[in-house]
PDB file of C-alpha atoms in Angstrom:
ATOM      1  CA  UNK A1202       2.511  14.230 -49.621  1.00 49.00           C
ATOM      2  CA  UNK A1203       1.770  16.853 -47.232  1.00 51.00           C
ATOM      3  CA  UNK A1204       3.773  17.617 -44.187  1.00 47.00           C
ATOM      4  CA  UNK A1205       1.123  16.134 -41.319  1.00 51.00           C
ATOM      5  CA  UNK A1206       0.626  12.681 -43.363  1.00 51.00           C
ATOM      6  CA  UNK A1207       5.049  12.314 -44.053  1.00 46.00           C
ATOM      7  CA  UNK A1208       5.219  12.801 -40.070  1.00 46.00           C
ATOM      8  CA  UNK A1209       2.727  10.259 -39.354  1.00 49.00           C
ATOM      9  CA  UNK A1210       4.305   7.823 -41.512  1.00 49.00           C
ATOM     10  CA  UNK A1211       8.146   8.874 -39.224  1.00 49.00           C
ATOM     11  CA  UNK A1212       5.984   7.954 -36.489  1.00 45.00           C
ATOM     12  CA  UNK A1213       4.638   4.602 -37.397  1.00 48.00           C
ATOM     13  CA  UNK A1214       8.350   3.699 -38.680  1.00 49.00           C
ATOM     14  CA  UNK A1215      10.081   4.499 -35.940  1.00 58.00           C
ATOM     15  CA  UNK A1216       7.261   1.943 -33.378  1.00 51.00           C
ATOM     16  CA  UNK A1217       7.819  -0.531 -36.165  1.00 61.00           C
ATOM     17  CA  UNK A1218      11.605  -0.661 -34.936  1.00 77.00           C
ATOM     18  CA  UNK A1219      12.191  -2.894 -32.418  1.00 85.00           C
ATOM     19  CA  UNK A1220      14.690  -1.812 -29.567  1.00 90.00           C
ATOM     20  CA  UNK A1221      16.484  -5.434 -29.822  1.00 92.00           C
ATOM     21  CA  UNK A1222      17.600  -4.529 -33.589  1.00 93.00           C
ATOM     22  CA  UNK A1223      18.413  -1.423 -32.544  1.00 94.00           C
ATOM     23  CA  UNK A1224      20.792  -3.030 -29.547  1.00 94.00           C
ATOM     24  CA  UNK A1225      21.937  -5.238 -31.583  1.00 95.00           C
ATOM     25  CA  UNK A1226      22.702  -2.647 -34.490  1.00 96.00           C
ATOM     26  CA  UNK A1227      24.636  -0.345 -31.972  1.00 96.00           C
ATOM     27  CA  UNK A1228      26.499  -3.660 -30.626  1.00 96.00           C
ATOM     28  CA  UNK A1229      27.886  -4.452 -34.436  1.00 97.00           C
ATOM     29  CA  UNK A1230      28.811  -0.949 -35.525  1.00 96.00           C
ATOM     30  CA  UNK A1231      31.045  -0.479 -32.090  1.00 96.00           C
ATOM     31  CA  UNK A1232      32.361  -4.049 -32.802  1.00 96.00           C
ATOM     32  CA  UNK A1233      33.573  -3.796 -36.353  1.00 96.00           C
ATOM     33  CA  UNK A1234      32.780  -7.033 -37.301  1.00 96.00           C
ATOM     34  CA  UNK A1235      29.442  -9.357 -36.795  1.00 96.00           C
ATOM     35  CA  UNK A1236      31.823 -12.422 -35.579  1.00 95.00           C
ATOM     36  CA  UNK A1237      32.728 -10.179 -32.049  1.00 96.00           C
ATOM     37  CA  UNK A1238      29.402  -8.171 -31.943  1.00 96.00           C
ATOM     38  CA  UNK A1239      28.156 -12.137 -31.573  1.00 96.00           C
ATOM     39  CA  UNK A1240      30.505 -13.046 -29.405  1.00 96.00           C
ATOM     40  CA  UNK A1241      29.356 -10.162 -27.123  1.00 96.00           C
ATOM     41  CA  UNK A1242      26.073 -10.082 -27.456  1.00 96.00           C
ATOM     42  CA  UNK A1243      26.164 -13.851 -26.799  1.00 95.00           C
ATOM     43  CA  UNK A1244      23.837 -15.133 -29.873  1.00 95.00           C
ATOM     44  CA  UNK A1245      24.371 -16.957 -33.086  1.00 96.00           C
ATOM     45  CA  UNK A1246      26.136 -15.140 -36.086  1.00 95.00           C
ATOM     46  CA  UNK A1247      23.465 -15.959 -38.386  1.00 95.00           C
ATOM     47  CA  UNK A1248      21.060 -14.589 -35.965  1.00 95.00           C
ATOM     48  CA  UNK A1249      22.995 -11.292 -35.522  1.00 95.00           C
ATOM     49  CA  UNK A1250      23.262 -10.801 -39.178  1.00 95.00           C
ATOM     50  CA  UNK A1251      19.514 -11.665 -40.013  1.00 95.00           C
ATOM     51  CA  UNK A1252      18.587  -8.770 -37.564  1.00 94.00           C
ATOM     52  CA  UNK A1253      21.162  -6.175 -39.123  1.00 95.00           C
ATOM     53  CA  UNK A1254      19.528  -7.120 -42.420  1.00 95.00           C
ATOM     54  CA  UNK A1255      15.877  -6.800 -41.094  1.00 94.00           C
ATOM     55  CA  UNK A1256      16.815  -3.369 -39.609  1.00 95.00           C
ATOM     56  CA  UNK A1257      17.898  -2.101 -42.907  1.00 94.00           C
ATOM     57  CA  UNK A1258      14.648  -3.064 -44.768  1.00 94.00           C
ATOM     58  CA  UNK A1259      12.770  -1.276 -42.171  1.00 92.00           C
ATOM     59  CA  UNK A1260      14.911   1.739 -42.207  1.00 93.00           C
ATOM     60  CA  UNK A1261      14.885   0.806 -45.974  1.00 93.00           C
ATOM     61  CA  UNK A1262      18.907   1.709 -46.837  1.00 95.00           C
ATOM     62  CA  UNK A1263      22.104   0.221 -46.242  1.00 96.00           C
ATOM     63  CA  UNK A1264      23.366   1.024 -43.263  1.00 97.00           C
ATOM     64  CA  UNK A1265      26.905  -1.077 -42.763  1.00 96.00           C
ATOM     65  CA  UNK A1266      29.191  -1.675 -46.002  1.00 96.00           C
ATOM     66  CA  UNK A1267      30.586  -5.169 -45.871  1.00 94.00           C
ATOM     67  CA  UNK A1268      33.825  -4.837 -46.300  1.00 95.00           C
ATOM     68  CA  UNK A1269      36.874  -7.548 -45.877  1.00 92.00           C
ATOM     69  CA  UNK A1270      37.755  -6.752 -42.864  1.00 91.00           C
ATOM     70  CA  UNK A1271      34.602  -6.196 -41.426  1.00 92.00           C
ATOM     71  CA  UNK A1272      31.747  -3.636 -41.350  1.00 95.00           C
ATOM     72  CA  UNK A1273      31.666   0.160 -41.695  1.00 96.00           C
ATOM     73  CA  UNK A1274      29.034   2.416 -40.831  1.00 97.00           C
ATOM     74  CA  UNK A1275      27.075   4.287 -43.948  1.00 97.00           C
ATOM     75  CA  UNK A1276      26.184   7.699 -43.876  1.00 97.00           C
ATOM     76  CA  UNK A1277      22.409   6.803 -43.035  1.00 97.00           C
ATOM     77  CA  UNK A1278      24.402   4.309 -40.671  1.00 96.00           C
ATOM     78  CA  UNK A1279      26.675   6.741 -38.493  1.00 97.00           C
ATOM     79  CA  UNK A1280      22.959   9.394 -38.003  1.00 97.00           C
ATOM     80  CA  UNK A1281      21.132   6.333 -36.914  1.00 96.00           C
ATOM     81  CA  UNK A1282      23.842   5.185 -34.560  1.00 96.00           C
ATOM     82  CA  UNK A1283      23.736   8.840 -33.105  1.00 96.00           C
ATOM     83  CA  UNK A1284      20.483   8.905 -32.479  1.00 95.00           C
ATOM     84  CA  UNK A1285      20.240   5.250 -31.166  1.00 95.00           C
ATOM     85  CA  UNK A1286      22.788   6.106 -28.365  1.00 94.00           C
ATOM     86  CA  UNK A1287      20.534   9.479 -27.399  1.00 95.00           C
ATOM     87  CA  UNK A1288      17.858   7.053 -27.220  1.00 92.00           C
ATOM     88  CA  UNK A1289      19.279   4.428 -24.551  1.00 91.00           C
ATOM     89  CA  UNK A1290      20.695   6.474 -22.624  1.00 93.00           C
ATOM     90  CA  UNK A1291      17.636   8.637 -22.378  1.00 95.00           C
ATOM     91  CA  UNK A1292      16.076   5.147 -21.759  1.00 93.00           C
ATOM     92  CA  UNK A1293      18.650   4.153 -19.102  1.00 92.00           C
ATOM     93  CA  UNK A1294      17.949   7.596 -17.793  1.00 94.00           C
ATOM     94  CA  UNK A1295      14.179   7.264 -17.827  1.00 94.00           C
ATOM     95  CA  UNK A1296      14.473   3.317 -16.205  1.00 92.00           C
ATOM     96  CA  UNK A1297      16.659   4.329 -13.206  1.00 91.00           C
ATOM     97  CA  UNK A1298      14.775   7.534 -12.193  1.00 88.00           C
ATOM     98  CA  UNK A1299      11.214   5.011 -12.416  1.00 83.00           C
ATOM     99  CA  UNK A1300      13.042   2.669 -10.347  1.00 81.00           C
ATOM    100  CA  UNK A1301      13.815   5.449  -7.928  1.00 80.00           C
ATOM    101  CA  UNK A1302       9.920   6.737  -7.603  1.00 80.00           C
ATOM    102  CA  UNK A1303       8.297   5.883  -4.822  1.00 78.00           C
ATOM    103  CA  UNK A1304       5.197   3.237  -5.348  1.00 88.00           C
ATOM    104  CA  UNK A1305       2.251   4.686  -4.026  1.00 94.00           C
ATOM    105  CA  UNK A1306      -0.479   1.865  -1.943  1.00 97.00           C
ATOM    106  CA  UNK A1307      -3.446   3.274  -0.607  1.00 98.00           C
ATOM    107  CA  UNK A1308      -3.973   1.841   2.725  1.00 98.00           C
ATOM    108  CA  UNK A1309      -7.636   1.431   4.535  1.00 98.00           C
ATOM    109  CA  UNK A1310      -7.806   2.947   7.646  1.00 97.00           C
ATOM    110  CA  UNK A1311     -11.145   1.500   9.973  1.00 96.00           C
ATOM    111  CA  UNK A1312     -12.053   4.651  12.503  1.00 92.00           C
ATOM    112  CA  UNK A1313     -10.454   5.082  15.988  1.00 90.00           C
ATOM    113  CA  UNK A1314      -6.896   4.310  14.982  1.00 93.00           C
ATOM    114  CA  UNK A1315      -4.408   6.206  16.899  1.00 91.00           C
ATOM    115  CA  UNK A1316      -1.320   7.822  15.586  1.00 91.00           C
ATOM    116  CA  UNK A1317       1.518   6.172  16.983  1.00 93.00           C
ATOM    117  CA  UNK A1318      -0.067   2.605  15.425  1.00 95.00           C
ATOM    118  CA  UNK A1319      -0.213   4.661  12.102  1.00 96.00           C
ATOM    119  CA  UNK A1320       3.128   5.660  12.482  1.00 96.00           C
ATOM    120  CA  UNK A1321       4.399   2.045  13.225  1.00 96.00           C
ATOM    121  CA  UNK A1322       2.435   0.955  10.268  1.00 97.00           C
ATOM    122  CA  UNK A1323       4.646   3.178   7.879  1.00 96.00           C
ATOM    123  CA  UNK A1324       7.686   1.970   9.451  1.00 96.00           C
ATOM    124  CA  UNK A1325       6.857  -1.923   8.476  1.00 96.00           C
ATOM    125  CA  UNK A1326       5.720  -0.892   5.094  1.00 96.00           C
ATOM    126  CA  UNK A1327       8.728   1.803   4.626  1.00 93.00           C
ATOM    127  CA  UNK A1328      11.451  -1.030   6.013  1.00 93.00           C
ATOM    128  CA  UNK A1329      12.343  -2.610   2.305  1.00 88.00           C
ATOM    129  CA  UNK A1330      12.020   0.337   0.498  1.00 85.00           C
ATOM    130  CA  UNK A1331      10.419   3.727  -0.604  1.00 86.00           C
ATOM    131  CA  UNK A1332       6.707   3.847  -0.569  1.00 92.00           C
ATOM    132  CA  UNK A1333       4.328   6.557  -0.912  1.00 93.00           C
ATOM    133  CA  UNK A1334       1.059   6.009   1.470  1.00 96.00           C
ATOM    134  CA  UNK A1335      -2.006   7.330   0.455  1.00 97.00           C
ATOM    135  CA  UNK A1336      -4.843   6.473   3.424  1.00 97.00           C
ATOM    136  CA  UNK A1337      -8.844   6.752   3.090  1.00 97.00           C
ATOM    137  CA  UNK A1338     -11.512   5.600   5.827  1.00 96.00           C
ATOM    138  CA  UNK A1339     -12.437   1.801   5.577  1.00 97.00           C
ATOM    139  CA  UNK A1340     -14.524   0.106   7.959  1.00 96.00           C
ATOM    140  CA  UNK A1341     -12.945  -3.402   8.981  1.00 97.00           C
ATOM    141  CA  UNK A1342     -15.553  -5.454   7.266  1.00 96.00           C
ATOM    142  CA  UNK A1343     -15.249  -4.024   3.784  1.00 96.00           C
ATOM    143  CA  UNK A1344     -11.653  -4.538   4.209  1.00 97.00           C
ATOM    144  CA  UNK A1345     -10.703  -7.880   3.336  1.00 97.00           C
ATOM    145  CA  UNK A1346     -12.828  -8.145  -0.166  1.00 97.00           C
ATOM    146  CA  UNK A1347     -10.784  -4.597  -1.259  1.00 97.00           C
ATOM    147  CA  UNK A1348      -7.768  -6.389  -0.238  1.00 97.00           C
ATOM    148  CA  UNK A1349      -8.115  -9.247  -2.738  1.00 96.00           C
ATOM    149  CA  UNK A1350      -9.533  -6.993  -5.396  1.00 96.00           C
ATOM    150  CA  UNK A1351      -6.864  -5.048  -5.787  1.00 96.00           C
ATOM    151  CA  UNK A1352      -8.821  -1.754  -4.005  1.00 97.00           C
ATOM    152  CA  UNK A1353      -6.520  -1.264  -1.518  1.00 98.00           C
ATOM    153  CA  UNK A1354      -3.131  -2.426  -1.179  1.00 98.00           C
ATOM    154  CA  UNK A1355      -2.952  -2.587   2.903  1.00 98.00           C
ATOM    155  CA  UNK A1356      -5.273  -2.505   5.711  1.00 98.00           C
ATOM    156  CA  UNK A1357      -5.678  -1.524   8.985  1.00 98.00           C
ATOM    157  CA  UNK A1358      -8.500  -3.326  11.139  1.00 97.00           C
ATOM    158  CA  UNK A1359      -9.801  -4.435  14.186  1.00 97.00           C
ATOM    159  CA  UNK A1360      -9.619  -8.344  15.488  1.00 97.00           C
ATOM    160  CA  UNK A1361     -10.855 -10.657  14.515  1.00 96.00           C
ATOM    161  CA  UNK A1362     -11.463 -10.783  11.525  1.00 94.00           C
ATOM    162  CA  UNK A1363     -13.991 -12.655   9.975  1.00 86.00           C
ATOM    163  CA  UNK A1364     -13.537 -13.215   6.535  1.00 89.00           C
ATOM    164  CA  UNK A1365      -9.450 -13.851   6.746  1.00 89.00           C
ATOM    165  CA  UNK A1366      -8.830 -16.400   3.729  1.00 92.00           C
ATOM    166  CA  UNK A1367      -6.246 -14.829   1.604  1.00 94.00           C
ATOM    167  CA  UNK A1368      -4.911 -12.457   3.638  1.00 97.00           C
ATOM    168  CA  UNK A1369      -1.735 -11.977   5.249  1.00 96.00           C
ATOM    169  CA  UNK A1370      -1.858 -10.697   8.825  1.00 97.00           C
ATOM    170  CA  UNK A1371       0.222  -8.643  11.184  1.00 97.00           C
ATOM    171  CA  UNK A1372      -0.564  -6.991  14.347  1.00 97.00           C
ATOM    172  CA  UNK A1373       0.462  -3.483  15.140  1.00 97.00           C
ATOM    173  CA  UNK A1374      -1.494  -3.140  17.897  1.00 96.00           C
ATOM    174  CA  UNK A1375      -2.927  -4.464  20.887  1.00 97.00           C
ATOM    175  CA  UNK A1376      -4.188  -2.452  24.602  1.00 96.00           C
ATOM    176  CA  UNK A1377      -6.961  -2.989  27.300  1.00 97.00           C
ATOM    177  CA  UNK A1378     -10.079  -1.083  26.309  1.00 97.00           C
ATOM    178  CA  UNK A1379     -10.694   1.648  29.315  1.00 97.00           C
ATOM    179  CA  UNK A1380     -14.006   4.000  29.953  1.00 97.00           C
ATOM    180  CA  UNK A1381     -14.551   6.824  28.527  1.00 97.00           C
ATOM    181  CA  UNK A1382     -16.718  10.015  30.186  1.00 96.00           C
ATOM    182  CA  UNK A1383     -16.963  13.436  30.343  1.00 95.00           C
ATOM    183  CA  UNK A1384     -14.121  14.939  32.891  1.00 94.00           C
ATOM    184  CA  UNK A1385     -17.021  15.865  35.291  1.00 95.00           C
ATOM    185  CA  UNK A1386     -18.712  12.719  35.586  1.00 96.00           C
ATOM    186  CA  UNK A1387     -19.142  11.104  38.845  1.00 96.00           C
ATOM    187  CA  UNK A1388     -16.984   8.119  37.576  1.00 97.00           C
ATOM    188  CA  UNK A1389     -14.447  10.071  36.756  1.00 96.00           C
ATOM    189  CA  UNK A1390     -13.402  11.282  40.415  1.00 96.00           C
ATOM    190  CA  UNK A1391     -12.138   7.821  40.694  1.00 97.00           C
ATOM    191  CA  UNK A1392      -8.430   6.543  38.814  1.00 97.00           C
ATOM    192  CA  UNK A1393      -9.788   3.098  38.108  1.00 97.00           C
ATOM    193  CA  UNK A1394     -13.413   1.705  37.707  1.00 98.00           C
ATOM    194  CA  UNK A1395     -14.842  -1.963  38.353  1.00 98.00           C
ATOM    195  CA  UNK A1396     -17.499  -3.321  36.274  1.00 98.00           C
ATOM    196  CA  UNK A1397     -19.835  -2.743  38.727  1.00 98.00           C
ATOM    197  CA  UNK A1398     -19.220   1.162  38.848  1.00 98.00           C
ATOM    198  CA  UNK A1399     -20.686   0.601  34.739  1.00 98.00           C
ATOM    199  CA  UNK A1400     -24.291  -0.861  36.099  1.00 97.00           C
ATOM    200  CA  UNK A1401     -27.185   0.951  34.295  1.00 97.00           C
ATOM    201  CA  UNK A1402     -24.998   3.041  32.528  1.00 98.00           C
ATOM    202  CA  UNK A1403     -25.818   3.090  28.592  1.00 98.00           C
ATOM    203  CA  UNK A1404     -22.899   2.311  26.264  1.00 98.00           C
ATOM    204  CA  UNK A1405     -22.113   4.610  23.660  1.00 97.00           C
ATOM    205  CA  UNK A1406     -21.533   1.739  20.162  1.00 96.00           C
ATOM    206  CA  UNK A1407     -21.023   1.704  16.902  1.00 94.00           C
ATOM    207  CA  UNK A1408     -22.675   0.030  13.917  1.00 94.00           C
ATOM    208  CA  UNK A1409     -22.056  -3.691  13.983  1.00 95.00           C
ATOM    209  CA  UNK A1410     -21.655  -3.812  10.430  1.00 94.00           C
ATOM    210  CA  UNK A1411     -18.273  -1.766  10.765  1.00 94.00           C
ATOM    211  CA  UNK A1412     -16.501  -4.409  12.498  1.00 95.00           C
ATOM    212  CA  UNK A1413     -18.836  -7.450  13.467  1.00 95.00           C
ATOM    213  CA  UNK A1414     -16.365  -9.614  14.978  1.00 95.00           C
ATOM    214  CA  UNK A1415     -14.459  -7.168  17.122  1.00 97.00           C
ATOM    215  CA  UNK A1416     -18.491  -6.013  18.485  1.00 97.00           C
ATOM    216  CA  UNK A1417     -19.480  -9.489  19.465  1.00 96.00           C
ATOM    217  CA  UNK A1418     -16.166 -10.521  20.855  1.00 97.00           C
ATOM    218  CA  UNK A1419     -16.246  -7.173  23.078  1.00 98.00           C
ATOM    219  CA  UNK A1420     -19.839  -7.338  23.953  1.00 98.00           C
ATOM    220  CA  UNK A1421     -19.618 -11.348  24.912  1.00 98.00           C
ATOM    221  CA  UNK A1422     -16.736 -10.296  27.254  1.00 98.00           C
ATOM    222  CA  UNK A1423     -18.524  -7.573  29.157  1.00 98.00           C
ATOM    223  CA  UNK A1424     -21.588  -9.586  30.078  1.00 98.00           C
ATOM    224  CA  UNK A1425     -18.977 -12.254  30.917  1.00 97.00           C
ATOM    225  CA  UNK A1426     -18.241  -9.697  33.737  1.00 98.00           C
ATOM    226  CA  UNK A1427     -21.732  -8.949  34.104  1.00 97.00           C
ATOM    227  CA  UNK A1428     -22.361  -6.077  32.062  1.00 98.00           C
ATOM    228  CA  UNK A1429     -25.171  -5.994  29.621  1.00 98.00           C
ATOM    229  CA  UNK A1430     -25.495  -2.103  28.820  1.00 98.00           C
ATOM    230  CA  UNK A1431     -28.569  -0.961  26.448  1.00 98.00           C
ATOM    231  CA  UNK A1432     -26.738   0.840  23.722  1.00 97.00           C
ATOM    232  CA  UNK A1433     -26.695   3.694  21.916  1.00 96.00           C
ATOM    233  CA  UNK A1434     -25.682   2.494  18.379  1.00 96.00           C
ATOM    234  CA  UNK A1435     -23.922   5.872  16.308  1.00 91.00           C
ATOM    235  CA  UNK A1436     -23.692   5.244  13.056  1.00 83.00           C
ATOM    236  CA  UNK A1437     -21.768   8.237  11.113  1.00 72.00           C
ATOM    237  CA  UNK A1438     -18.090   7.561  13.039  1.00 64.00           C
ATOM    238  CA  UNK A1439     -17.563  10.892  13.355  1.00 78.00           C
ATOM    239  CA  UNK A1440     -15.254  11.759  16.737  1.00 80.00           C
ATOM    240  CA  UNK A1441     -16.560  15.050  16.586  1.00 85.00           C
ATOM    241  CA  UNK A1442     -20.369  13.497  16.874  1.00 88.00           C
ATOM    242  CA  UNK A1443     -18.912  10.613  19.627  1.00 90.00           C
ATOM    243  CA  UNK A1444     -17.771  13.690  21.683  1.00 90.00           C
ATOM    244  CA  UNK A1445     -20.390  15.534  21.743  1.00 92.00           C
ATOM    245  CA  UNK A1446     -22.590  12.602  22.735  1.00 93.00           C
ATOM    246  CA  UNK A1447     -20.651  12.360  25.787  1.00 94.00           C
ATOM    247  CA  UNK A1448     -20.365  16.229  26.925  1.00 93.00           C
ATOM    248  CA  UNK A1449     -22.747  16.527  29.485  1.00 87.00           C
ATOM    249  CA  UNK A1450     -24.126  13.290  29.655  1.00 94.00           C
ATOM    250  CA  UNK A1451     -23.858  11.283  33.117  1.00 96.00           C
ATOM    251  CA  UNK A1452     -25.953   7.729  31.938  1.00 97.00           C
ATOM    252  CA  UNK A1453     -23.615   7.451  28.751  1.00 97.00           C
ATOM    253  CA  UNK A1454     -19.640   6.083  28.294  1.00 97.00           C
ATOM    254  CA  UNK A1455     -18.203   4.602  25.978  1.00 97.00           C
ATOM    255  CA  UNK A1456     -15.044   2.651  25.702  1.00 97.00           C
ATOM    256  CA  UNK A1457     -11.425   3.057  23.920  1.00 95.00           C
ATOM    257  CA  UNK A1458      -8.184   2.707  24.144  1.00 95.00           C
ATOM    258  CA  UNK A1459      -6.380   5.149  25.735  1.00 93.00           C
ATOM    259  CA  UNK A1460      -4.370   6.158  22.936  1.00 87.00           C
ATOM    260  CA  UNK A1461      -7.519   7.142  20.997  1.00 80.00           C
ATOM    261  CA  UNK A1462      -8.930   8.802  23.895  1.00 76.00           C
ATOM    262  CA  UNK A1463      -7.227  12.147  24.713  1.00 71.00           C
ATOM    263  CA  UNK A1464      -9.671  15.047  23.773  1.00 81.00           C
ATOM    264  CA  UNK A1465     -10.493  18.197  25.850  1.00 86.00           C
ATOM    265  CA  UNK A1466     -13.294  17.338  27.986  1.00 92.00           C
ATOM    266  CA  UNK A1467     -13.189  13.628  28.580  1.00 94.00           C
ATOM    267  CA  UNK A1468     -11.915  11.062  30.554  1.00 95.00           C
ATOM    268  CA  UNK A1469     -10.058   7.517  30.121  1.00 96.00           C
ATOM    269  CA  UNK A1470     -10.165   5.370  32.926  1.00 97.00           C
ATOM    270  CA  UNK A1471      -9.388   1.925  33.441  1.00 98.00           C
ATOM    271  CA  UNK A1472     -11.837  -1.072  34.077  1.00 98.00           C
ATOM    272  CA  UNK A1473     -10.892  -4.614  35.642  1.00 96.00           C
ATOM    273  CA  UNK A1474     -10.245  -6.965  35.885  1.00 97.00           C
ATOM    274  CA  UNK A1475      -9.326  -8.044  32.572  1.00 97.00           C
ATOM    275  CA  UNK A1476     -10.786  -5.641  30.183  1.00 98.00           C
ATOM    276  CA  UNK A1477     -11.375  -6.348  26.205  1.00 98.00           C
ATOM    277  CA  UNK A1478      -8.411  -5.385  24.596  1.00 97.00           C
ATOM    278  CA  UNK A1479      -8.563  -3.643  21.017  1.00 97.00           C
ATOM    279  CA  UNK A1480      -5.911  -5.651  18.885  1.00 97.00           C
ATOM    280  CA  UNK A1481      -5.306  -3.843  15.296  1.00 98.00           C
ATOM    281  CA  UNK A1482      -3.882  -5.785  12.513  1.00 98.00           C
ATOM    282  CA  UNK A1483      -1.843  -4.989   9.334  1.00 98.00           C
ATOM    283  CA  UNK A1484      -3.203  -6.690   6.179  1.00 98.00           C
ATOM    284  CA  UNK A1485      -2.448  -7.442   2.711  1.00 98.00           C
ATOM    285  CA  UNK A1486      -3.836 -10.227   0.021  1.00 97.00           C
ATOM    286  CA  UNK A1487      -1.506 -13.148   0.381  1.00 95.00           C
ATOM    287  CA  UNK A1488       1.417 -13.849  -2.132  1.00 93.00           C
ATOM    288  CA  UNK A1489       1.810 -10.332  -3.389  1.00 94.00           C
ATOM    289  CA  UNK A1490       4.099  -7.659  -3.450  1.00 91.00           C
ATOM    290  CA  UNK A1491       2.595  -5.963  -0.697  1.00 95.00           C
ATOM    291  CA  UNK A1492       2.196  -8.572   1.465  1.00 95.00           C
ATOM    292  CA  UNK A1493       6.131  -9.223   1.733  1.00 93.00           C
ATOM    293  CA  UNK A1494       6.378  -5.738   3.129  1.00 93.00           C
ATOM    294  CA  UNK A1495       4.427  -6.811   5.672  1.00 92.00           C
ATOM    295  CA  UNK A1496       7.204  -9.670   6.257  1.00 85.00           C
ATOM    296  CA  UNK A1497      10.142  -7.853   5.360  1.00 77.00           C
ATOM    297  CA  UNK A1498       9.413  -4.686   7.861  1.00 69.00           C
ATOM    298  CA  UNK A1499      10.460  -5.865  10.833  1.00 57.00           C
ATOM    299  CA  UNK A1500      12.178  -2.970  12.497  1.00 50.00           C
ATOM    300  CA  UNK A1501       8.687  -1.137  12.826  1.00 45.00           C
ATOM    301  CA  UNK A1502       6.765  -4.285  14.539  1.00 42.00           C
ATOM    302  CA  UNK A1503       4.985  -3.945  17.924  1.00 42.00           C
TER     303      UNK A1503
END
């Protein structure tokens, strides 16, 4: 037989083995006798010895002479035993330190979210134990469907949200939206605007398909107070772009939180009365793992 085919057939012998036997094996040989490596193991005698016997087949020699007084280790015996107790405790080994990893989730992230609600979010989902976050860009609608697929493991997105069945929800967020403008806008000589300081002026939007119920909620509350901008819808997210638009530009704001509005060049300033706030929620699918972090970190809640 040549050398490759004699080490394929070690191979398949040793997965034939089953780790029980082997336990059980281990437990008789340190025992002496079947009746206390029973007793220990807490299973029938018969049982015990039936295994024993299988295990030898499969090794295919004797591995225990049965003696009066109870069992002694063969030759083949005592090299199997050593290399039986290298393998659990290179298993035991192996078990604790993949207990000890860190799981990794991959959270959604929908655009705009400041840091210190991303830093709150780890807090929750650190709380009950070690857990390596991986984040990628997710607009709030596609959210909930890569939730309950399995896609992502968390979420961060904007109220409400639409399509909520299956989800567990916790907020780690909530201000008053304020108006945002370039730092040499007329507007922005004043430390607090009305909504009628905002007439004719064109809002700066996003896509509605990125968050539809947080856009209607916010537009039906400023033409509650009267304002019905035209928009200006951008559609690629990026802050870089949403800056820019602004520079220079006195018919165009746009609204934020103040949190997510600090960048060289523009202005936050608060609107009243009672403003749209911008409420951020943590998410998860119902009944799973992840959503008990969401219960269980309570030290990092808003």
């Amino acid at each position: 037989m040549a050398a490759g085919e004699a080490g394929r057939e070690d191979i398949n012998a040793v997965a034939d083995l089953e780790l029980r036997q082997l336990r059980y094996f281990a437990a008789v040989a340190e025992a002496g006798t079947v009746t206390e490596a029973a007793r220990r193991l807490r299973i029938a005698q018969p049982s015990l010895s039936q295994q024993v016997k299988r295990l030898e087949r499969r090794v295919g020699t004797p591995l225990f002479r049965r003696l009066p007084q109870g069992m002694e280790l063969t030759e083949a015996g005592r090299l199997l035993l050593a290399g039986v107790e290298q393998a659990l405790t290179a298993l035991g080994s192996a078990l604790e330190a993949a207990r000890a990893a860190p799981v990794t989730a991959t959270v959604g992230v929908c655009r705009g979210v400041p840091g210190d609600v991303l830093d709150r979010v780890e807090r929750i989902l650190t709380a009950s134990g070690p857990l390596r976050l991986v984040y990628e860009p997710a607009d709030s609608a596609s959210q909930p469907a890569a939730l309950r697929t399995g896609a992502l493991a968390f979420g961060v997105l904007r109220a409400p949200v639409d399509d909520r069945a299956g989800l567990e929800l916790r907020p780690v967020g909530d201000e008053p939206l304020g108006v945002v403008l370039h730092d040499r806008h007329p507007l922005a000589r004043h430390t607090e605007l009305t909504w009628d300081d905002l007439d004719g002026l064109r809002l700066l939007w996003f896509a509605r398909r990125r968050a539809p119920g947080y856009a209607s909620a916010v537009l039906a509350e400023l033409a509650g107070h009267g304002w019905r901008p035209d928009l200006l819808v951008q559609d690629g997210g990026s802050h870089t772009l949403f800056r820019h638009a602004l520079l220079g530009r006195d018919d165009l704001v746009a609204l934020r939180a103040r949190s997510a509005a600090t960048d060289a060049g523009l202005a936050w300033r608060p609107v009243g009365p009672r403003p749209p706030r911008e409420r951020l929620l943590l998410a998860a699918a119902g009944r799973t793992a992840w959503s008990r972090r969401l219960a269980d970190g309570a030290p990092g809640g808003s």
